Short mmCIF file of C-alpha atoms and ligand atoms in Angstrom, two decimals:
data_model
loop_
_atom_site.label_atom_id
_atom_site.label_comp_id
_atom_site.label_asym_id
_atom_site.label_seq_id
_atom_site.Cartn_x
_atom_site.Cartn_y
_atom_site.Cartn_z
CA UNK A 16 -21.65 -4.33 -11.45
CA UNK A 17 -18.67 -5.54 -12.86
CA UNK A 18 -15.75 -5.30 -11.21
CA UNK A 19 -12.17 -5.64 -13.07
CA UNK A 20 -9.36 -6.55 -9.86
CA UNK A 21 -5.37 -5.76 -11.22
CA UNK A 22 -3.23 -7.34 -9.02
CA UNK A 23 -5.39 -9.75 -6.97
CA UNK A 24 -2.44 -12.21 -6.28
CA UNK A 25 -0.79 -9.56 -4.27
CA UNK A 26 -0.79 -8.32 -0.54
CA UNK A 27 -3.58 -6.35 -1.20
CA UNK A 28 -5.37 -7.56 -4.05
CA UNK A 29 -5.71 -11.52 -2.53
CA UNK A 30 -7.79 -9.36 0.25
CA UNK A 31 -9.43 -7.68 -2.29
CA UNK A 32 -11.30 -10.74 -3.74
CA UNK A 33 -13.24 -10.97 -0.65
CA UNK A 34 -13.74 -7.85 0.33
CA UNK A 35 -14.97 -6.40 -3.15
CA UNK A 36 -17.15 -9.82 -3.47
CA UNK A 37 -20.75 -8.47 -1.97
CA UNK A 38 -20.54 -5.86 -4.75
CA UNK A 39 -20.90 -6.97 -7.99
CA UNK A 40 -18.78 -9.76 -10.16
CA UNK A 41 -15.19 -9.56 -9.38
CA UNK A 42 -13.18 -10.15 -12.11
CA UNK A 43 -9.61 -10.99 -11.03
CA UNK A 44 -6.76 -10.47 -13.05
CA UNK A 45 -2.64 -11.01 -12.42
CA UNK A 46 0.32 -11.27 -14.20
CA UNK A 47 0.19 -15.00 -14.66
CA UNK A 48 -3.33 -14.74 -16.78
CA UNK A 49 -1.83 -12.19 -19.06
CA UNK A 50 -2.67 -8.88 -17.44
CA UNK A 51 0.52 -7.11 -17.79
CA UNK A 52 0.81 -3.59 -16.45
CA UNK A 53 4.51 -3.82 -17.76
CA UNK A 54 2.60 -3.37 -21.27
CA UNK A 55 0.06 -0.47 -20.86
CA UNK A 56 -1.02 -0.51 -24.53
CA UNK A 57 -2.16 -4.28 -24.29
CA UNK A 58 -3.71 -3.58 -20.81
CA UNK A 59 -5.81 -0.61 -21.96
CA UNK A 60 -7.13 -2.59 -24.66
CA UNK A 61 -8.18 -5.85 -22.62
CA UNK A 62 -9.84 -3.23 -20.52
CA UNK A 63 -12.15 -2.14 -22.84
CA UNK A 64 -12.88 -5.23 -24.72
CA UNK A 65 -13.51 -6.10 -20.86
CA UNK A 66 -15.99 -2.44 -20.12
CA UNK A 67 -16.06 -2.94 -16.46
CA UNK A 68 -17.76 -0.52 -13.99
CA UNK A 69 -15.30 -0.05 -11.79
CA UNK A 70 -11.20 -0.73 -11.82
CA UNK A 71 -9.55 -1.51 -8.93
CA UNK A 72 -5.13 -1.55 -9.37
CA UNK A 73 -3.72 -3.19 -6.82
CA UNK A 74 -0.84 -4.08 -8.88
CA UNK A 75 2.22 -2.23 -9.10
CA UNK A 76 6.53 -2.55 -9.18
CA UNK A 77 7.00 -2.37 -5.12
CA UNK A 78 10.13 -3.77 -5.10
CA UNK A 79 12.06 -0.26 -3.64
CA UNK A 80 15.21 -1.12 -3.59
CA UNK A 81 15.41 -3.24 -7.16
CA UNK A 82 13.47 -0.03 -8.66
CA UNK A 83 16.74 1.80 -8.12
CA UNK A 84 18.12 -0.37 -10.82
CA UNK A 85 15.21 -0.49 -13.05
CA UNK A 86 13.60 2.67 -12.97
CA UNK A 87 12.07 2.26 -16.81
CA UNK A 88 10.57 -0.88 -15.87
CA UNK A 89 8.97 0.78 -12.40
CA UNK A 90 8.16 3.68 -14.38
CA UNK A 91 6.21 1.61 -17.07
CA UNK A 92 4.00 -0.56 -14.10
CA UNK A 93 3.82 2.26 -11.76
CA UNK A 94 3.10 5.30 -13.64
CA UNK A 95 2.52 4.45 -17.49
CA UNK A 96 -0.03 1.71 -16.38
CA UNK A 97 -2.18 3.72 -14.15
CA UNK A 98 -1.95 6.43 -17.20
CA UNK A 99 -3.71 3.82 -19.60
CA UNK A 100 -6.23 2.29 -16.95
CA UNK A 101 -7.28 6.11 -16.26
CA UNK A 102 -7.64 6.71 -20.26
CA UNK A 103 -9.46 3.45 -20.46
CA UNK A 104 -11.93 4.12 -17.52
CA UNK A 105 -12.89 7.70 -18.85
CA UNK A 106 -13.33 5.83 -22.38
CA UNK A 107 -15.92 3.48 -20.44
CA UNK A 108 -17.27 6.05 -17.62
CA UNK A 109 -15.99 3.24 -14.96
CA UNK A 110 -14.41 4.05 -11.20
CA UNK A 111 -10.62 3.82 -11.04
CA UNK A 112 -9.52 2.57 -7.84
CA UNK A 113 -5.24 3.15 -7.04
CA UNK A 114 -3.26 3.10 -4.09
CA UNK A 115 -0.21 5.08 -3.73
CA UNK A 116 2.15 5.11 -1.08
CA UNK A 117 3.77 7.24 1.81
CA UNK A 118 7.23 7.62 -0.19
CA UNK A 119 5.82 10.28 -2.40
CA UNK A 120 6.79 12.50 0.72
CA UNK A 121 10.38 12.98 1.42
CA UNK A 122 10.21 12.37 5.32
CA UNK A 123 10.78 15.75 6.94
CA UNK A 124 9.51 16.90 9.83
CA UNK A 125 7.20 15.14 12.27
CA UNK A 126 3.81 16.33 11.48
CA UNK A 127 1.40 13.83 9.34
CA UNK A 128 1.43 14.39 5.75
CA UNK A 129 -1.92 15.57 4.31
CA UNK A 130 -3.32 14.82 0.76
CA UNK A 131 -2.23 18.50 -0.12
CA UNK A 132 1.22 18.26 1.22
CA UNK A 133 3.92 18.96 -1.08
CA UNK A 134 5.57 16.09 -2.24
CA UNK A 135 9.52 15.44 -2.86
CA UNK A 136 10.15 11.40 -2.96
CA UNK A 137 13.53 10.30 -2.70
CA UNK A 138 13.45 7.16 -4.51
CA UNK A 139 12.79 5.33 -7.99
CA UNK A 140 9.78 3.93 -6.31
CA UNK A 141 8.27 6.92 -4.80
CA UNK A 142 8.85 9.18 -7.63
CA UNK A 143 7.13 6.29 -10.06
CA UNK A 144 4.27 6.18 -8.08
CA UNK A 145 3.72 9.66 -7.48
CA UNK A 146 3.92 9.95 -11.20
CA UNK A 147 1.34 7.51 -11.15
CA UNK A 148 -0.93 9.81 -9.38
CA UNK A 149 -0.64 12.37 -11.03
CA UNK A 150 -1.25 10.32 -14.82
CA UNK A 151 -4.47 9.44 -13.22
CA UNK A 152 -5.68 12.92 -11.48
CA UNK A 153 -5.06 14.55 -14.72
CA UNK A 154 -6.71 12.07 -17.25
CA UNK A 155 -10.39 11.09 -15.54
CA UNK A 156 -11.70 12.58 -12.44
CA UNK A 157 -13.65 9.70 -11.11
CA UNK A 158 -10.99 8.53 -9.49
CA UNK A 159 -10.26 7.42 -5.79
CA UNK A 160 -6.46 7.28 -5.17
CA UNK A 161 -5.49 6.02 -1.65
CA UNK A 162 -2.09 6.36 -0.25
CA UNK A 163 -1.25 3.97 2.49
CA UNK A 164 2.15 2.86 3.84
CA UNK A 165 3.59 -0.38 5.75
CA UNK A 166 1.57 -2.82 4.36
CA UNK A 167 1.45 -6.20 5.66
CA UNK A 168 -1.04 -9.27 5.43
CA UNK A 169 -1.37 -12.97 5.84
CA UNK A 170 -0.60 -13.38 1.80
CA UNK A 171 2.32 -12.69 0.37
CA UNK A 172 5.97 -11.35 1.32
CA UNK A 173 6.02 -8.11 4.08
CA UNK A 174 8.05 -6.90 6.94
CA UNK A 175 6.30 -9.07 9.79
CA UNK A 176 6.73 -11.87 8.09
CA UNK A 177 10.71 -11.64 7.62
CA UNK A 178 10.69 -10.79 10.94
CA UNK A 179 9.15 -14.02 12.58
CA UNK A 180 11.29 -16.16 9.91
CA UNK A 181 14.47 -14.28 11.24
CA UNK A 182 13.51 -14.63 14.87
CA UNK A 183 13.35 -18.27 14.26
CA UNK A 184 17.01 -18.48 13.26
CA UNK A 185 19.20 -15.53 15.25
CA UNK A 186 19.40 -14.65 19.22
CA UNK A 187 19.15 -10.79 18.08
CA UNK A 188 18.12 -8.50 15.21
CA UNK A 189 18.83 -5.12 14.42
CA UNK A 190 15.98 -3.12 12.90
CA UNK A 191 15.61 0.46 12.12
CA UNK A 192 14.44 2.76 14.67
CA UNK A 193 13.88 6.30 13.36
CA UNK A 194 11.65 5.66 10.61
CA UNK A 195 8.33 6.59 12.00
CA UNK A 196 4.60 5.10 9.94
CA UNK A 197 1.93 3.68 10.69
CA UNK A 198 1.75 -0.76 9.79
CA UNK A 199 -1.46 -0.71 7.80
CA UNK A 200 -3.33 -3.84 7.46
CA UNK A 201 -4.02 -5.47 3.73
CA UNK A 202 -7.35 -6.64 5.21
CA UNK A 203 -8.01 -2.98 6.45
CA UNK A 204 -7.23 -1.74 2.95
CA UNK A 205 -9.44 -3.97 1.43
CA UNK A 206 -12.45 -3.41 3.91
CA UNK A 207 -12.11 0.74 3.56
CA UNK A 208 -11.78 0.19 -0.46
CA UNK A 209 -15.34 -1.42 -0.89
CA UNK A 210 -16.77 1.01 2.18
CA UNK A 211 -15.68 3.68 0.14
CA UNK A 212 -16.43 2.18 -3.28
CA UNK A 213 -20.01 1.61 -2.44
CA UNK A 214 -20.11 5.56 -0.79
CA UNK A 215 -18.89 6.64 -3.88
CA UNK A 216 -22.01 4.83 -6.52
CA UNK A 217 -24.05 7.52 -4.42
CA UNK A 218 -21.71 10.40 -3.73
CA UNK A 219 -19.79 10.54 -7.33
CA UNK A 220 -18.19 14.16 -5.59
CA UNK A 221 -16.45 12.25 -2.98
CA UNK A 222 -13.65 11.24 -5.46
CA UNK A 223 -10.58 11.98 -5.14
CA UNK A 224 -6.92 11.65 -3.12
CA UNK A 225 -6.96 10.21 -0.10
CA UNK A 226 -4.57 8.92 2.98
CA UNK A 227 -5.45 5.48 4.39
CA UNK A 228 -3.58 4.38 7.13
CA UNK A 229 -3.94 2.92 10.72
CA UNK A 230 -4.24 4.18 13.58
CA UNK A 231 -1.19 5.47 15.76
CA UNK A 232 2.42 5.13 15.10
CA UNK A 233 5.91 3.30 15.84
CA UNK A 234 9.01 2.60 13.90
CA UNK A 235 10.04 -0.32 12.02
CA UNK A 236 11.97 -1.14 15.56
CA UNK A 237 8.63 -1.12 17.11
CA UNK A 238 6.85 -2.88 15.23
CA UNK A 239 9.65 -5.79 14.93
CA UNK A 240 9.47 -5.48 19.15
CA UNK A 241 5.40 -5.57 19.44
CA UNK A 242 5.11 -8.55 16.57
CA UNK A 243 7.44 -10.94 18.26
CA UNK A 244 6.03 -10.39 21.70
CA UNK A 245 2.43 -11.25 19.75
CA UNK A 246 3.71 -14.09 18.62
CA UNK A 247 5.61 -15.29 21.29
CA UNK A 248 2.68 -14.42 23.55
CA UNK A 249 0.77 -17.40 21.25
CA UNK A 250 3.09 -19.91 22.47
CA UNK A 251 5.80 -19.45 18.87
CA UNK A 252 9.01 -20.78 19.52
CA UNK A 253 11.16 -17.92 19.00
CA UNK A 254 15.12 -17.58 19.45
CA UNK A 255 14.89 -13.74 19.54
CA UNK A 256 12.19 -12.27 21.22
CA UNK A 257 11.34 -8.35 21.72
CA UNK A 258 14.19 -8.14 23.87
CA UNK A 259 16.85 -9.05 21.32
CA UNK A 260 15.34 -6.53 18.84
CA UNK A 261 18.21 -4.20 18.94
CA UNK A 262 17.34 -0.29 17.91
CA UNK A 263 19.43 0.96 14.93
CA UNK A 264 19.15 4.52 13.00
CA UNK A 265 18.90 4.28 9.31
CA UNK A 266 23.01 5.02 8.76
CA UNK A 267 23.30 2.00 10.09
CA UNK A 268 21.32 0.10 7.77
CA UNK A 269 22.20 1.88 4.12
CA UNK A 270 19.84 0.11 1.24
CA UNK A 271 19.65 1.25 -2.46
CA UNK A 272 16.60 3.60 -1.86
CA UNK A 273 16.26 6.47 0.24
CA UNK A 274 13.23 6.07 2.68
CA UNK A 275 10.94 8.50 4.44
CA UNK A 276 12.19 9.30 8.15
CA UNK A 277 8.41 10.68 8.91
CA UNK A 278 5.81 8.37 7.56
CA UNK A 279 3.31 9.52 9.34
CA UNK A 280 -0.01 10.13 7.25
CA UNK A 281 -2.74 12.40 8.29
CA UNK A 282 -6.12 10.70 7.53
CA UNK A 283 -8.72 12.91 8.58
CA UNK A 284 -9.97 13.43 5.04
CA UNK A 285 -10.92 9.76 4.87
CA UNK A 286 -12.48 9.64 7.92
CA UNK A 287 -14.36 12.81 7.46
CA UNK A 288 -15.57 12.30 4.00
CA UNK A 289 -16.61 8.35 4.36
CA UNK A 290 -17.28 7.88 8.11
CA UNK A 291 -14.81 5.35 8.67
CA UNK A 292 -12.82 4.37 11.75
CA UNK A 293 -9.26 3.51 11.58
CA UNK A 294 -8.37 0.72 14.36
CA UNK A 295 -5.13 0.82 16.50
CA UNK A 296 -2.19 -0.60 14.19
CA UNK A 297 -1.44 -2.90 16.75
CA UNK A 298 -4.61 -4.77 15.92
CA UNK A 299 -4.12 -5.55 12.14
CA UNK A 300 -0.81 -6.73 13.23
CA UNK A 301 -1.96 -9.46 15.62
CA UNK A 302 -4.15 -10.42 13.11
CA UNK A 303 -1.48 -10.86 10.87
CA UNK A 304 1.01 -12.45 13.35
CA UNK A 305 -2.11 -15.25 14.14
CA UNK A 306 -2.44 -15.57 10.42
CA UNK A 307 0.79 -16.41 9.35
CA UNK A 308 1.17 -19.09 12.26
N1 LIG B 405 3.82 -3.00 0.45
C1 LIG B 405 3.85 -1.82 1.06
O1 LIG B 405 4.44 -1.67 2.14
C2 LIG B 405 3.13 -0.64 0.47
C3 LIG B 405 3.21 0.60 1.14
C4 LIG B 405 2.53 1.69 0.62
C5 LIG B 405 1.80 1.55 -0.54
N2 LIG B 405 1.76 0.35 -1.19
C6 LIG B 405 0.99 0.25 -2.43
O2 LIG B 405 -0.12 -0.60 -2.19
C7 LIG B 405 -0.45 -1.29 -3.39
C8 LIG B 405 -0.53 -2.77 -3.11
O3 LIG B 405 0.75 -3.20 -2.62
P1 LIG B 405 1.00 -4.69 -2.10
O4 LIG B 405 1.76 -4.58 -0.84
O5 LIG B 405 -0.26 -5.45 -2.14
O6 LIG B 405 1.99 -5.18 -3.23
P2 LIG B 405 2.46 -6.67 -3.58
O7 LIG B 405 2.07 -7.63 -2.54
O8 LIG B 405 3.89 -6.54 -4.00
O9 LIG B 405 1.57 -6.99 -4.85
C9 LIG B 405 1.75 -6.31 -6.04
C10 LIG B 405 1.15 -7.15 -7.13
O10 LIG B 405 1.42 -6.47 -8.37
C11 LIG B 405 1.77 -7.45 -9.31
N3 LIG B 405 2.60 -6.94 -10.37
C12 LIG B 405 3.84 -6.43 -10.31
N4 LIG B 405 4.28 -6.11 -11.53
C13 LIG B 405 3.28 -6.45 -12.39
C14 LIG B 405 3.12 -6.38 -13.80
N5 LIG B 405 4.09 -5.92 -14.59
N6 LIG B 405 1.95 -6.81 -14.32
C15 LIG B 405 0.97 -7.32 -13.56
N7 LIG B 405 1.06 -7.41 -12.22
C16 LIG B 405 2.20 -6.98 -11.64
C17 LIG B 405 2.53 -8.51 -8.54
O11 LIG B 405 2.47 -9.70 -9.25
P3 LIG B 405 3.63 -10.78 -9.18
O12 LIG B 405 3.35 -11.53 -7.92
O13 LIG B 405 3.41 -11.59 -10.43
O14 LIG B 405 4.93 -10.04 -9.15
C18 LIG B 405 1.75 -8.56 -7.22
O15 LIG B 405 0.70 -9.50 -7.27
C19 LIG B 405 0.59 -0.88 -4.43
O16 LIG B 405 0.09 0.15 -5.21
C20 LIG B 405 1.74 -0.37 -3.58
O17 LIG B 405 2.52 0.58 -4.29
C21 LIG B 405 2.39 -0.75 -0.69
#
């Protein structure tokens, strides 16, 4: 089976070559070998030429606050893209894998979103990427779309990772306290992806939306706290530790894009449909702590 990987240098996608490996012949593609998703037209035609069984986009614009700016740009890679992959794959018969995100909600309330939720994003970001769901459900219905949130990993640039660098060179931090997710593993993605991927060769009616996301819950705050007490538990020499981690609401911290006060994503139709178990978010983040030193 041959599998076509956009995006493979990114958070995501680098733990996608590994995971997707045992399956068939990964092909991975980025920006830098001239898969573009900023050109759909030239994409959906390298597809083809390509005819892979399955398509897996891990690519996308997720720079929030820069969409703001350039919302044609995040409109082209987040929504026009996926529009041309799903045209391509129903062309070829193949699997179209996407992930989507938790800012397609608009952060009311405090219940977990579910797939069926309505949806109100209050960004450039979120309301490119829900667009980018619905280009796909609309155009080829072997599709599986997951929607994670607060991704982080040992590749690439994420949340823990500013956090350690920062603790490294203040005495305190402030970090935003009532925004409320769940920190969801790039490894964990990856891993649920080919469970689901190989579920799906024998269970074609299991496609569809779905919410992927850790375990439990905490707020950006939080997770700042719990990663610097992993690290400094491993013997990091820290100048801030949990301690200094001051607690901040999001007035105090205004940023181009509007974000989600309730993050919180209901994944009981994953679990149901594929039998998977979500681990404790605190684990995928001591894995990431211990990977990035
Ligand atoms: N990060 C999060 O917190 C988060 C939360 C919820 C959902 N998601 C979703 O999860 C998925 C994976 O995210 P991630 O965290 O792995 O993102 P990431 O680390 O930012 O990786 C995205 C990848 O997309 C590539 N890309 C961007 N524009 C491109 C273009 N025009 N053509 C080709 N490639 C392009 C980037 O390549 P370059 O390195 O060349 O720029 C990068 O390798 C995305 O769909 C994202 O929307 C992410």
């Amino acid at each position: 089976m041959k599998i076509l990987l956009l995006g493979s240098a990114g958070q995501v996608g680098s733990q996608l070559r590994t995971a997707l490996a045992p399956l068939g012949e990964v092909v991975a593609a980025d920006r830098a070998s001239g898969w573009d998703l900023s050109d759909p037209a030239t994409l959906a035609v390298r597809v083809e030429a390509l005819a892979p069984a399955v398509i897996v986009n891990a690519a996308a614009y997720t720079a929030v606050d820069r969409a703001e700016s350039e919302p044609a740009l995040a409109h082209r890679v987040n929504a026009e893209a996926p529009a041309a992959l799903a045209t391509a794959a129903g062309r070829l018969g193949a699997w179209l894998v996407h992930y989507s995100t938790d800012y397609v909600f608009d952060g009311s309330g405090n219940r977990p979103w579910r797939e069926d939720d309505p949806t109100g994003p209050l960004s450039v970001y979120g309301q490119s990427k829900l667009a980018g769901e619905q280009a796909i459900q609309s155009r080829h219905p072997r599709h599986l779309i997951l929607r994670t949130s607060w991704v982080h990993g040992p590749q690439g640039g994420n949340f823990i990772r500013t956090m350690l660098r920062l603790a490294g060179e203040r005495d305190s931090l402030s970090v935003v306290d009532d925004q409320v997710g769940a920190p969801t593993s790039a490894p964990l993605i990856a891993e649920v992806t080919a469970q689901a991927l190989v579920r799906l060769q024998q269970t074609p009616e299991l496609a569809g939306l779905y919410h992927l996301a850790a375990a439990g819950e905490t707020s950006w705050c939080g997770l700042a706290r719990h990663a610097l007490a992993v690290a400094r538990g491993r013997g990091a020499s820290l100048r801030c530790g949990p301690e200094g981690v001051r607690a901040i609401p999001t007035t105090d911290y205004p940023t181009p894009a509007r974000r989600p006060l309730n993050s919180r994503l209901d994944t009981h139709k994953l679990r149901e449909a594929f039998g998977i178990h979500l681990p404790p978010w605190q684990d995928g983040v001591r894995e990431t702590v211990e990977a990035i030193g």
